[in-house]
Coordinates of N, CA and C and ligand atoms in Angstrom, one line a residue:
M1 N 128.5 -21.7 203.5 CA 127.1 -21.9 203.9 C 126.3 -20.6 203.5
K2 N 125.3 -20.9 202.7 CA 124.5 -19.8 202.1 C 123.2 -19.7 202.9
V3 N 122.9 -18.5 203.4 CA 121.7 -18.3 204.2 C 120.8 -17.2 203.6
L4 N 119.5 -17.4 203.4 CA 118.6 -16.4 203.0 C 117.7 -16.0 204.1
D5 N 117.7 -14.7 204.4 CA 116.8 -14.1 205.4 C 115.7 -13.3 204.8
V6 N 114.5 -14.0 204.7 CA 113.4 -13.4 204.0 C 112.7 -12.4 204.9
A7 N 112.3 -11.2 204.3 CA 111.7 -10.2 205.1 C 112.6 -9.9 206.4
C8 N 113.8 -9.6 206.0 CA 114.9 -9.6 207.1 C 114.8 -8.4 208.0
G9 N 114.1 -7.3 207.6 CA 114.0 -6.1 208.4 C 115.4 -5.6 208.8
H10 N 115.7 -5.6 210.1 CA 117.1 -5.1 210.6 C 118.2 -6.1 210.1
G11 N 117.8 -7.3 209.8 CA 118.9 -8.3 209.3 C 119.6 -9.0 210.4
L12 N 119.2 -8.8 211.7 CA 120.1 -9.3 212.7 C 120.1 -10.8 212.9
Y13 N 119.0 -11.5 212.4 CA 119.1 -13.0 212.5 C 120.2 -13.5 211.6
G14 N 120.3 -13.0 210.4 CA 121.3 -13.5 209.5 C 122.7 -13.0 210.0
Y15 N 122.8 -11.8 210.4 CA 124.1 -11.3 210.8 C 124.6 -11.9 212.1
T16 N 123.7 -12.3 213.0 CA 124.2 -13.0 214.2 C 124.8 -14.3 213.8
L17 N 124.1 -15.0 212.9 CA 124.7 -16.3 212.4 C 126.0 -16.0 211.7
A18 N 126.1 -15.0 210.9 CA 127.4 -14.7 210.2 C 128.5 -14.4 211.3
G19 N 128.1 -13.7 212.3 CA 129.1 -13.4 213.4 C 129.6 -14.6 214.1
R20 N 128.8 -15.6 214.1 CA 129.2 -16.9 214.8 C 129.8 -17.9 213.9
D21 N 129.6 -17.8 212.6 CA 130.1 -18.8 211.7 C 130.7 -18.1 210.5
P22 N 132.1 -18.1 210.5 CA 132.7 -17.4 209.4 C 132.4 -18.0 208.0
R23 N 131.9 -19.2 207.9 CA 131.5 -19.7 206.6 C 130.2 -19.1 206.1
A24 N 129.4 -18.5 207.0 CA 128.1 -18.1 206.6 C 128.1 -16.8 205.7
R25 N 127.4 -16.9 204.6 CA 127.2 -15.7 203.7 C 125.7 -15.5 203.7
I26 N 125.3 -14.3 203.9 CA 123.9 -14.0 204.1 C 123.3 -13.2 202.9
W27 N 122.1 -13.6 202.5 CA 121.4 -12.9 201.5 C 120.1 -12.3 202.2
S28 N 120.1 -11.0 202.4 CA 119.0 -10.3 203.1 C 118.0 -9.8 202.1
L29 N 116.7 -10.2 202.3 CA 115.7 -9.8 201.4 C 114.7 -8.9 202.1
D30 N 114.4 -7.7 201.5 CA 113.3 -6.9 202.0 C 113.1 -5.8 201.0
W31 N 112.2 -4.8 201.3 CA 112.0 -3.7 200.4 C 113.3 -2.8 200.4
P32 N 113.6 -2.1 199.3 CA 114.8 -1.4 199.1 C 115.1 -0.4 200.2
N33 N 114.1 0.4 200.7 CA 114.3 1.4 201.7 C 114.7 0.7 203.0
V34 N 114.1 -0.5 203.3 CA 114.5 -1.2 204.5 C 115.9 -1.7 204.4
L35 N 116.3 -2.2 203.3 CA 117.7 -2.7 203.1 C 118.8 -1.7 203.3
A36 N 118.4 -0.4 203.1 CA 119.4 0.6 203.4 C 119.8 0.6 204.8
V37 N 118.8 0.4 205.7 CA 119.1 0.2 207.2 C 119.8 -1.1 207.5
T38 N 119.3 -2.1 206.8 CA 119.9 -3.5 207.0 C 121.4 -3.4 206.7
E39 N 121.8 -2.8 205.7 CA 123.2 -2.7 205.3 C 124.0 -2.0 206.3
T40 N 123.5 -1.0 207.0 CA 124.3 -0.3 208.0 C 124.5 -1.3 209.2
N41 N 123.5 -2.1 209.4 CA 123.7 -3.1 210.5 C 124.8 -4.2 210.2
A42 N 124.8 -4.6 208.9 CA 125.8 -5.5 208.5 C 127.2 -4.9 208.7
E43 N 127.3 -3.6 208.4 CA 128.6 -2.9 208.6 C 128.9 -2.8 210.1
K44 N 128.0 -2.4 210.9 CA 128.2 -2.3 212.3 C 128.6 -3.6 213.0
L45 N 128.1 -4.7 212.5 CA 128.4 -6.0 213.1 C 129.6 -6.7 212.4
G46 N 130.2 -5.9 211.5 CA 131.5 -6.4 210.9 C 131.3 -7.6 209.9
V47 N 130.1 -7.7 209.3 CA 129.9 -8.9 208.4 C 129.5 -8.4 207.0
R48 N 129.8 -7.1 206.7 CA 129.3 -6.5 205.4 C 129.9 -7.3 204.3
D49 N 131.2 -7.8 204.4 CA 131.8 -8.5 203.3 C 131.1 -9.8 203.0
R50 N 130.3 -10.3 203.9 CA 129.6 -11.6 203.6 C 128.1 -11.3 203.4
A51 N 127.7 -10.1 203.3 CA 126.3 -9.7 203.2 C 125.9 -9.4 201.8
H52 N 124.8 -9.9 201.3 CA 124.3 -9.7 200.0 C 122.8 -9.2 200.2
F53 N 122.3 -8.5 199.1 CA 121.0 -7.9 199.3 C 120.1 -8.3 198.2
I54 N 118.8 -8.6 198.5 CA 117.8 -8.9 197.4 C 116.7 -7.9 197.7
P55 N 116.6 -6.8 197.0 CA 115.6 -5.8 197.2 C 114.3 -6.2 196.4
G56 N 113.1 -6.0 197.1 CA 111.9 -6.2 196.3 C 110.9 -7.0 197.1
D57 N 109.8 -7.4 196.4 CA 108.7 -8.1 197.0 C 109.0 -9.6 197.1
M58 N 109.0 -10.1 198.3 CA 109.4 -11.5 198.5 C 108.5 -12.5 197.8
F59 N 107.3 -12.0 197.3 CA 106.4 -12.9 196.5 C 106.7 -12.9 195.0
E60 N 107.6 -12.0 194.7 CA 107.8 -11.8 193.2 C 109.3 -11.9 192.8
V61 N 110.2 -11.4 193.7 CA 111.6 -11.3 193.3 C 112.2 -12.7 193.2
P62 N 113.1 -12.9 192.3 CA 113.8 -14.2 192.3 C 114.6 -14.3 193.5
L63 N 114.5 -15.5 194.2 CA 115.2 -15.7 195.5 C 116.6 -16.2 195.4
G64 N 117.0 -16.7 194.2 CA 118.4 -17.2 194.0 C 118.5 -18.5 194.7
G65 N 119.6 -18.9 195.2 CA 119.8 -20.2 195.9 C 120.6 -21.1 194.9
P66 N 120.6 -22.4 195.3 CA 120.0 -23.0 196.5 C 120.7 -22.6 197.7
Y67 N 120.0 -22.4 198.8 CA 120.5 -22.0 200.1 C 120.6 -23.2 201.0
D68 N 121.5 -23.1 202.0 CA 121.6 -24.2 203.1 C 120.5 -23.9 204.1
I69 N 120.2 -22.6 204.4 CA 119.3 -22.2 205.4 C 118.5 -21.1 204.9
V70 N 117.2 -21.1 205.2 CA 116.3 -20.0 204.9 C 115.6 -19.6 206.2
V71 N 115.7 -18.3 206.6 CA 115.0 -17.8 207.8 C 113.8 -17.0 207.3
V72 N 112.7 -17.3 207.9 CA 111.4 -16.5 207.7 C 110.9 -16.2 209.1
A73 N 111.3 -15.0 209.5 CA 111.0 -14.6 210.9 C 110.0 -13.5 211.0
N74 N 108.9 -13.7 211.8 CA 108.0 -12.7 212.2 C 107.3 -12.0 211.1
V75 N 107.0 -12.7 210.1 CA 106.3 -12.1 208.9 C 105.1 -12.9 208.4
L76 N 105.0 -14.2 208.7 CA 103.9 -15.0 208.2 C 102.5 -14.5 208.7
H77 N 102.5 -13.9 209.9 CA 101.3 -13.4 210.5 C 100.8 -12.1 209.8
H78 N 101.6 -11.5 208.8 CA 101.1 -10.4 208.1 C 100.2 -10.8 207.0
F79 N 100.0 -12.1 206.8 CA 99.3 -12.6 205.6 C 98.3 -13.7 205.9
S80 N 97.4 -13.9 204.9 CA 96.4 -14.9 205.1 C 97.1 -16.3 205.0
T81 N 96.3 -17.3 205.3 CA 96.9 -18.7 205.2 C 97.4 -19.0 203.8
E82 N 96.6 -18.5 202.8 CA 97.0 -18.8 201.4 C 98.3 -18.1 201.0
R83 N 98.4 -16.9 201.4 CA 99.6 -16.1 201.1 C 100.8 -16.6 201.9
A84 N 100.6 -17.0 203.1 CA 101.7 -17.5 203.9 C 102.2 -18.9 203.3
R85 N 101.3 -19.7 202.9 CA 101.6 -20.9 202.2 C 102.4 -20.7 200.9
E86 N 102.0 -19.6 200.2 CA 102.7 -19.3 198.9 C 104.1 -18.9 199.2
L87 N 104.3 -18.1 200.3 CA 105.6 -17.6 200.6 C 106.5 -18.8 201.0
L88 N 106.0 -19.7 201.9 CA 106.8 -20.9 202.3 C 107.1 -21.8 201.1
A89 N 106.1 -21.9 200.2 CA 106.4 -22.7 199.0 C 107.5 -22.1 198.2
R90 N 107.6 -20.8 198.1 CA 108.7 -20.2 197.4 C 110.0 -20.5 198.1
T91 N 110.0 -20.4 199.4 CA 111.3 -20.6 200.1 C 111.7 -22.1 199.9
G92 N 110.7 -23.0 199.9 CA 111.0 -24.4 199.7 C 111.8 -24.7 198.4
E93 N 111.4 -23.9 197.4 CA 112.1 -24.1 196.1 C 113.5 -23.5 196.1
A94 N 113.8 -22.7 197.1 CA 115.1 -22.0 197.2 C 116.1 -22.8 198.1
V95 N 115.6 -23.8 198.8 CA 116.5 -24.5 199.8 C 117.0 -25.8 199.2
R96 N 118.2 -26.2 199.3 CA 118.7 -27.4 198.8 C 118.1 -28.6 199.6
P97 N 118.0 -29.8 199.0 CA 117.6 -31.0 199.8 C 118.5 -31.1 201.0
G98 N 117.9 -31.3 202.1 CA 118.7 -31.5 203.3 C 119.0 -30.1 204.0
G99 N 118.7 -29.0 203.3 CA 118.9 -27.7 203.9 C 117.7 -27.5 204.9
K100 N 117.8 -26.3 205.6 CA 116.9 -26.1 206.7 C 116.0 -24.8 206.5
L101 N 114.8 -24.9 206.9 CA 113.9 -23.8 207.1 C 113.9 -23.4 208.6
V102 N 114.1 -22.1 208.9 CA 113.9 -21.7 210.3 C 112.7 -20.6 210.2
A103 N 111.6 -21.0 210.7 CA 110.4 -20.1 210.7 C 110.1 -19.7 212.1
I104 N 110.1 -18.4 212.3 CA 109.8 -17.9 213.7 C 108.4 -17.2 213.6
A105 N 107.5 -17.6 214.4 CA 106.1 -17.1 214.2 C 105.4 -17.1 215.6
I106 N 104.6 -16.0 215.7 CA 103.7 -15.9 216.9 C 102.5 -16.8 216.5
S107 N 102.1 -17.6 217.5 CA 101.0 -18.5 217.2 C 100.0 -18.6 218.3
T108 N 98.7 -18.9 218.0 CA 97.8 -19.2 219.0 C 97.9 -20.7 219.4
S109 N 97.5 -20.9 220.7 CA 97.5 -22.3 221.1 C 96.1 -22.9 221.1
D110 N 95.9 -24.1 221.7 CA 94.6 -24.7 221.7 C 93.8 -24.1 222.9
A111 N 94.4 -23.3 223.7 CA 93.7 -22.7 224.9 C 92.7 -21.6 224.4
A112 N 91.6 -21.4 225.2 CA 90.7 -20.4 224.9 C 91.3 -19.0 225.0
P113 N 90.8 -18.0 224.2 CA 91.5 -16.7 224.1 C 91.8 -16.1 225.4
H114 N 90.8 -16.2 226.4 CA 91.1 -15.5 227.7 C 92.2 -16.2 228.5
L115 N 92.6 -17.4 228.1 CA 93.7 -18.0 228.8 C 95.0 -17.9 228.0
D116 N 94.9 -17.3 226.8 CA 96.1 -17.2 225.9 C 95.9 -15.8 225.1
P117 N 95.8 -14.7 225.9 CA 95.4 -13.5 225.2 C 96.4 -12.8 224.3
V118 N 97.7 -13.0 224.5 CA 98.6 -12.2 223.8 C 98.5 -12.4 222.3
P119 N 98.6 -13.7 221.8 CA 98.5 -13.9 220.3 C 97.1 -13.4 219.8
H120 N 96.1 -13.6 220.5 CA 94.8 -13.1 220.0 C 94.7 -11.6 219.9
L121 N 95.3 -10.9 220.9 CA 95.3 -9.4 220.8 C 96.2 -9.0 219.6
F122 N 97.3 -9.7 219.5 CA 98.2 -9.4 218.3 C 97.5 -9.6 217.0
S123 N 96.7 -10.7 217.0 CA 95.9 -11.0 215.7 C 95.0 -9.8 215.4
A124 N 94.4 -9.2 216.5 CA 93.5 -8.1 216.3 C 94.3 -6.9 215.7
L125 N 95.5 -6.7 216.2 CA 96.4 -5.7 215.6 C 96.7 -6.0 214.1
M126 N 96.9 -7.2 213.8 CA 97.1 -7.6 212.3 C 95.9 -7.2 211.5
L127 N 94.7 -7.4 212.1 CA 93.5 -7.1 211.4 C 93.4 -5.6 211.1
A128 N 94.0 -4.8 212.0 CA 93.9 -3.3 211.9 C 95.1 -2.8 210.9
W129 N 96.2 -3.5 211.0 CA 97.4 -3.0 210.3 C 97.6 -3.6 208.9
T130 N 97.0 -4.7 208.6 CA 97.3 -5.4 207.4 C 95.9 -5.7 206.7
S131 N 96.0 -6.1 205.4 CA 94.7 -6.4 204.8 C 94.2 -7.8 205.1
Q132 N 95.1 -8.7 205.3 CA 94.6 -10.1 205.5 C 95.3 -10.8 206.6
G133 N 96.1 -10.1 207.3 CA 97.0 -10.8 208.3 C 96.2 -11.4 209.5
Q134 N 96.8 -12.4 210.0 CA 96.2 -13.0 211.2 C 97.3 -13.9 211.9
V135 N 97.2 -14.1 213.2 CA 98.0 -15.0 213.9 C 97.5 -16.4 213.6
H136 N 98.3 -17.3 213.1 CA 97.8 -18.6 212.7 C 98.1 -19.6 213.9
P137 N 97.2 -20.6 214.0 CA 97.5 -21.6 215.0 C 98.8 -22.4 214.7
L138 N 99.4 -23.0 215.7 CA 100.6 -23.7 215.4 C 100.4 -24.8 214.4
S139 N 99.3 -25.5 214.5 CA 99.0 -26.6 213.5 C 99.0 -26.1 212.1
A140 N 98.5 -24.9 211.9 CA 98.5 -24.3 210.5 C 99.9 -24.1 210.0
Y141 N 100.8 -23.5 210.9 CA 102.2 -23.3 210.5 C 102.8 -24.7 210.2
E142 N 102.6 -25.7 211.0 CA 103.2 -27.0 210.7 C 102.7 -27.5 209.4
E143 N 101.4 -27.4 209.1 CA 100.9 -27.8 207.8 C 101.5 -27.1 206.6
M144 N 101.6 -25.8 206.8 CA 102.2 -24.9 205.7 C 103.6 -25.4 205.4
V145 N 104.4 -25.7 206.5 CA 105.8 -26.0 206.3 C 105.9 -27.4 205.6
T146 N 105.1 -28.4 205.9 CA 105.2 -29.6 205.2 C 104.7 -29.5 203.8
A147 N 103.7 -28.7 203.6 CA 103.2 -28.5 202.2 C 104.2 -27.9 201.3
A148 N 105.1 -27.1 201.9 CA 106.2 -26.4 201.2 C 107.4 -27.3 200.8
G149 N 107.3 -28.6 201.2 CA 108.3 -29.6 200.8 C 109.3 -29.9 201.9
F150 N 109.0 -29.5 203.1 CA 109.9 -29.8 204.3 C 109.3 -30.9 205.1
A151 N 110.2 -31.6 205.9 CA 109.8 -32.6 206.8 C 109.0 -31.9 208.0
P152 N 108.3 -32.7 208.7 CA 107.6 -32.1 209.9 C 108.5 -31.3 210.7
P153 N 108.2 -30.1 211.1 CA 109.2 -29.3 211.8 C 109.3 -29.7 213.3
K154 N 110.5 -29.4 213.8 CA 110.7 -29.5 215.3 C 110.3 -28.1 215.8
V155 N 109.5 -28.1 216.8 CA 108.9 -26.8 217.3 C 109.6 -26.5 218.7
H156 N 110.1 -25.3 218.8 CA 110.8 -24.8 220.0 C 110.0 -23.7 220.6
S157 N 109.8 -23.7 221.9 CA 109.0 -22.6 222.5 C 109.5 -22.4 223.9
L158 N 109.1 -21.2 224.5 CA 109.4 -20.9 225.9 C 108.1 -20.8 226.6
P159 N 108.0 -21.0 227.9 CA 106.8 -20.9 228.7 C 106.3 -19.4 228.6
D160 N 105.0 -19.3 228.5 CA 104.3 -18.0 228.5 C 104.8 -17.1 227.4
N161 N 105.3 -17.6 226.3 CA 105.8 -16.8 225.1 C 105.1 -17.4 223.9
P162 N 104.3 -16.5 223.2 CA 103.6 -17.1 222.0 C 104.5 -17.3 220.8
L163 N 105.8 -16.9 220.8 CA 106.6 -17.1 219.7 C 107.0 -18.6 219.6
R164 N 107.0 -19.1 218.4 CA 107.4 -20.5 218.2 C 108.5 -20.5 217.1
V165 N 109.5 -21.3 217.3 CA 110.6 -21.5 216.3 C 110.4 -22.8 215.7
L166 N 110.1 -22.9 214.4 CA 109.9 -24.1 213.7 C 111.1 -24.4 212.8
I167 N 111.8 -25.5 213.0 CA 113.0 -25.9 212.2 C 112.7 -27.1 211.5
A168 N 112.9 -27.1 210.1 CA 112.5 -28.2 209.3 C 113.5 -28.5 208.2
D169 N 113.8 -29.8 207.9 CA 114.7 -30.1 206.9 C 114.0 -30.2 205.5
R170 N 114.6 -29.7 204.5 CA 114.0 -29.8 203.1 C 114.1 -31.3 202.7
V171 N 113.0 -31.8 202.3 CA 113.0 -33.2 201.8 C 113.7 -33.3 200.5
Ligands
SAM1 C1 107.9 -7.6 211.5 S1 109.2 -7.3 210.4 C2 110.2 -8.7 210.7 C3 111.7 -8.4 210.6 C4 112.6 -9.5 211.0 N1 112.5 -10.6 210.2 C5 112.4 -9.8 212.4 O1 112.0 -11.0 212.7 O2 112.6 -9.0 213.3 C6 108.4 -7.7 208.8 C7 109.3 -7.4 207.6 O3 108.7 -7.9 206.5 C8 109.0 -7.0 205.4 N2 108.0 -7.3 204.3 C9 106.6 -7.3 204.5 N3 106.1 -7.6 203.3 C10 107.1 -7.8 202.4 C11 107.2 -8.1 201.0 N4 106.1 -8.3 200.3 N5 108.4 -8.2 200.5 C12 109.5 -8.0 201.2 N6 109.5 -7.7 202.5 C13 108.3 -7.6 203.1 C14 108.8 -5.6 206.1 O4 109.4 -4.6 205.3 C15 109.5 -5.9 207.4 O5 110.9 -5.6 207.4

């Protein structure tokens, strides 16, 4: 089972999967300096022999594949809707038909900001820390996922938690 973890950071999503399923081989993508830390985590978790690394800009670097699973966690809010769509479209091309996208994203709900303050405050942080980032509404993430060639996602969430997990099959 081939898994691509896009903008993997610490790499723990992929390596947790590898720890649970000995068939899993993980391709961790991030900037080269980040991957130096990612690799130490693969070693600490005992999955280094099944860890591969793709250094570079996720919008430019060849993604390889086809993968069975692509994870895109906690990064879409760093970008505008157009760039986030572009990233998901790239991942769509790297997943085999029937494979899965797992997107983890903080999102705003339909409630007014004062009733749903955390994602709105986080979006203000993205305004300060990134050039075009924003917290997207759930409907926008769903639309981006289907536009990237996936079936409508199943959305998982917890009460009072703005993180959503969207899981979608590649059409
Ligand atoms: C908020 S962290 C998320 C890390 C991990 N996926 C998680 O969910 O905890 C965002 C990651 O995206 C990476 N990143 C941002 N822009 C990138 C780009 N253009 N190419 C590759 N990685 C990028 C950063 O280096 C960082 O590790």
